[in-house]
PDB file of C-alpha atoms in Angstrom:
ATOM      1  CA  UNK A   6       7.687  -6.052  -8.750  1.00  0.00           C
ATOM      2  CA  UNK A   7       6.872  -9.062 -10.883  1.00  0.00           C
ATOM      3  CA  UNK A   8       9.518  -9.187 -12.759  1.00  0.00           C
ATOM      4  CA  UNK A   9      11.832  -9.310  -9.561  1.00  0.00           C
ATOM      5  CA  UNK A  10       9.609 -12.196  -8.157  1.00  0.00           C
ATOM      6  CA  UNK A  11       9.982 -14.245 -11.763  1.00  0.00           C
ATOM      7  CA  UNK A  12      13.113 -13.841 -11.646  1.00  0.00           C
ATOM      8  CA  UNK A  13      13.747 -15.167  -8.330  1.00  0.00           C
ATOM      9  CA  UNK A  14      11.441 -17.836  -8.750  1.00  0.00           C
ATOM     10  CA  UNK A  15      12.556 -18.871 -12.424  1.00  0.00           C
ATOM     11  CA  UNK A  16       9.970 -18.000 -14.145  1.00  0.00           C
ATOM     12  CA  UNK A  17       8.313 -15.674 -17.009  1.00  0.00           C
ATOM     13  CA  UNK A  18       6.717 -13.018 -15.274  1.00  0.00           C
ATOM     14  CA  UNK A  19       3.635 -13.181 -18.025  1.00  0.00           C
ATOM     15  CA  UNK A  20       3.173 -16.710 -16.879  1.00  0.00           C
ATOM     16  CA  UNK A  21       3.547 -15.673 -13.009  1.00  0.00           C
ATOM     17  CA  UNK A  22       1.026 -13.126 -13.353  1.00  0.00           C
ATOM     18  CA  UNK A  23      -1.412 -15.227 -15.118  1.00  0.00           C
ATOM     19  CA  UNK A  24      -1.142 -17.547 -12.417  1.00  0.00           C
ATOM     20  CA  UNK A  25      -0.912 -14.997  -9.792  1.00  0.00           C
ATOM     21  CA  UNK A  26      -4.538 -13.423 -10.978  1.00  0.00           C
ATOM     22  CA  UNK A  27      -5.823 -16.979 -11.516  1.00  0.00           C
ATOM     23  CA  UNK A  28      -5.826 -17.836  -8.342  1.00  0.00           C
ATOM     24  CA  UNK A  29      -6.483 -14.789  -6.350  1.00  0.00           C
ATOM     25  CA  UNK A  30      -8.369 -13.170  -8.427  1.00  0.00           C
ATOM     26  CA  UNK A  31      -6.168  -9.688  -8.213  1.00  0.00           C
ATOM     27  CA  UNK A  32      -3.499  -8.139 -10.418  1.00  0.00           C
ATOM     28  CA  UNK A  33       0.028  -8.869  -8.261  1.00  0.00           C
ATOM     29  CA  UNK A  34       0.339  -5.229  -8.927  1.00  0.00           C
ATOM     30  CA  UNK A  35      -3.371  -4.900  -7.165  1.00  0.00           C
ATOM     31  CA  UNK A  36      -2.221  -6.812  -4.321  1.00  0.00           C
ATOM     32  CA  UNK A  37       1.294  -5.296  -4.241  1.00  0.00           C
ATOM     33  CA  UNK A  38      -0.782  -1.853  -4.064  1.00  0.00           C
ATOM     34  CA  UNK A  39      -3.074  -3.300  -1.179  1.00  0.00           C
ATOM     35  CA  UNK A  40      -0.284  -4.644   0.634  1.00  0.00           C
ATOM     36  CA  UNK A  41       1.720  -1.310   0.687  1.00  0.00           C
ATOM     37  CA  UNK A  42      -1.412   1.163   1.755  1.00  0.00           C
ATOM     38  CA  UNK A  43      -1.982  -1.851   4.757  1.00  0.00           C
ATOM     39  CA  UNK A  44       1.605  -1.199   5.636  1.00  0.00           C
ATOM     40  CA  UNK A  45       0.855   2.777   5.503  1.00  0.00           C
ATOM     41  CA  UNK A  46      -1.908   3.024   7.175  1.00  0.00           C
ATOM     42  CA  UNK A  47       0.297   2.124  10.182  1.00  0.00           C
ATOM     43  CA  UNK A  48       2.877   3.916   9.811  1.00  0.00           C
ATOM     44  CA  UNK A  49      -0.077   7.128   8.993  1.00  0.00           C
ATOM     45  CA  UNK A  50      -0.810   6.429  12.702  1.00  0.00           C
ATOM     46  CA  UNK A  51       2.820   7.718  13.931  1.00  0.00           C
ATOM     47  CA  UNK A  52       3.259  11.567  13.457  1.00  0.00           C
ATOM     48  CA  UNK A  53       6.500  11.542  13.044  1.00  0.00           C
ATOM     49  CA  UNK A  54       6.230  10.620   9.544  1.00  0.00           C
ATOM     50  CA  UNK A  55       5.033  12.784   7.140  1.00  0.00           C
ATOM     51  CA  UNK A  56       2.681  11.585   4.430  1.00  0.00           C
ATOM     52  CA  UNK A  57       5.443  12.096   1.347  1.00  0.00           C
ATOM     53  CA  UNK A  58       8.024   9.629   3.465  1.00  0.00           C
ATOM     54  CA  UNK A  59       5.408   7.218   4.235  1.00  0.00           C
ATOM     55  CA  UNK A  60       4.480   6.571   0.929  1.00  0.00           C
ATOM     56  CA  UNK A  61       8.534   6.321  -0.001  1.00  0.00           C
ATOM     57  CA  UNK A  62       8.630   4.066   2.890  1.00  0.00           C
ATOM     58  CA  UNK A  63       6.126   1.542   1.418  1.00  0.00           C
ATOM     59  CA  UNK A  64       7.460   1.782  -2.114  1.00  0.00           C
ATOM     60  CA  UNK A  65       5.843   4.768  -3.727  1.00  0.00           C
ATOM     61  CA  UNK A  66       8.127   6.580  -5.602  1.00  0.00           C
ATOM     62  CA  UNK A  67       5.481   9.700  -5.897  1.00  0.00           C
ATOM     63  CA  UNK A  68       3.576  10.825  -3.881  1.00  0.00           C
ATOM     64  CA  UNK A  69       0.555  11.975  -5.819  1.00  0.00           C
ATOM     65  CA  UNK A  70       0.046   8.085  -7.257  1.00  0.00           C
ATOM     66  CA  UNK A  71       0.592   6.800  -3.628  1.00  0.00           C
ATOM     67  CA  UNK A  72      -2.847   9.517  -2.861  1.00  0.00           C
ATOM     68  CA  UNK A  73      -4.363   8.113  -5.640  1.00  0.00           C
ATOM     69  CA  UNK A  74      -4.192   4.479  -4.678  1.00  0.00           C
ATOM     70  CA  UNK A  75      -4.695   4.999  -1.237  1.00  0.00           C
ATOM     71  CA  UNK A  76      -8.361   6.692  -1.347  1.00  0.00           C
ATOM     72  CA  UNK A  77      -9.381   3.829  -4.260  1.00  0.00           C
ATOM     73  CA  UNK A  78      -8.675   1.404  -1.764  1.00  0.00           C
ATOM     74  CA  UNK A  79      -9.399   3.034   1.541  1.00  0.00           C
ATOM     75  CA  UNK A  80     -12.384   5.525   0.247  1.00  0.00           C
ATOM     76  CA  UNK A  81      -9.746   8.519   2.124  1.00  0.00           C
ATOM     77  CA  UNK A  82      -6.996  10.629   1.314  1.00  0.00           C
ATOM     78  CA  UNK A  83      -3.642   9.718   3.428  1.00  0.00           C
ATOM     79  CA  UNK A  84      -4.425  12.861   5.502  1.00  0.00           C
ATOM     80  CA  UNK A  85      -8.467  12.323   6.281  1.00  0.00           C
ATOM     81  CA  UNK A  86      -6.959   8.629   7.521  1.00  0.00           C
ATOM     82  CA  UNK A  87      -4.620  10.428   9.855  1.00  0.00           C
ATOM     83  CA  UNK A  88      -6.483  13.156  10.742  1.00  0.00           C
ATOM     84  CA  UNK A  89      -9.269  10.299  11.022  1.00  0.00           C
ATOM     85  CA  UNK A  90      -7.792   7.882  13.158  1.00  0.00           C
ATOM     86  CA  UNK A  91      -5.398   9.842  15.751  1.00  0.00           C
ATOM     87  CA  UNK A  92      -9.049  11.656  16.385  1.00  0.00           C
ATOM     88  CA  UNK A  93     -10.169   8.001  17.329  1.00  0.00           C
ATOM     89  CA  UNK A  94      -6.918   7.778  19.394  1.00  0.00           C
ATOM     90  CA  UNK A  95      -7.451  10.747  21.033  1.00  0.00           C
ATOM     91  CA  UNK A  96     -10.947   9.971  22.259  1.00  0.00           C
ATOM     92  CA  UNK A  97     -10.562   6.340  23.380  1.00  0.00           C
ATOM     93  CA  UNK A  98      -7.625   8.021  25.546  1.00  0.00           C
ATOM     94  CA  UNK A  99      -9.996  10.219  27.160  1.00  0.00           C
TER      95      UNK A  99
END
């Protein structure tokens, strides 16, 4: 989070964030968020995760939010991205 970043870096985390959004133009919680589902949808690629750990994995701590997040930036649920892309899989294997 912020805070742990400010902290490491010496700063406020108000002031870090204003910069942060300043010059990307994102929330470092909107980027955090980004980052995280990037991270997810490869691990949503593997099977032998399911969905619930996946989101743990990349720092959700529930699993309803991580949902949430995930189709506002990917326009899909967790599952229609699976179910999605190992069909993709499937057929360039064929």
């Amino acid at each position: 989070h912020i805070i742990d970043v400010a902290d490491h870096l010496h700063r406020n985390p108000s002031y870090l964030g204003f910069i942060f959004k300043r010059d990307t133009g994102v929330t470092f919680n909107e980027f955090l968020s980004a980052y995280r589902v990037e991270i997810a949808k490869n691990y949503l690629t593997d099977m032998k995760y399911t969905v619930a750990s996946i989101a743990e994995m990349v720092g959700f701590s529930d699993y309803r939010y991580f949902s949430k997040v995930f189709k506002n930036l990917v326009g899909v649920t967790p599952l229609e991205y699976r179910k999605k892309t190992v069909m993709a899989k499937n057929e360039e294997e064929r």
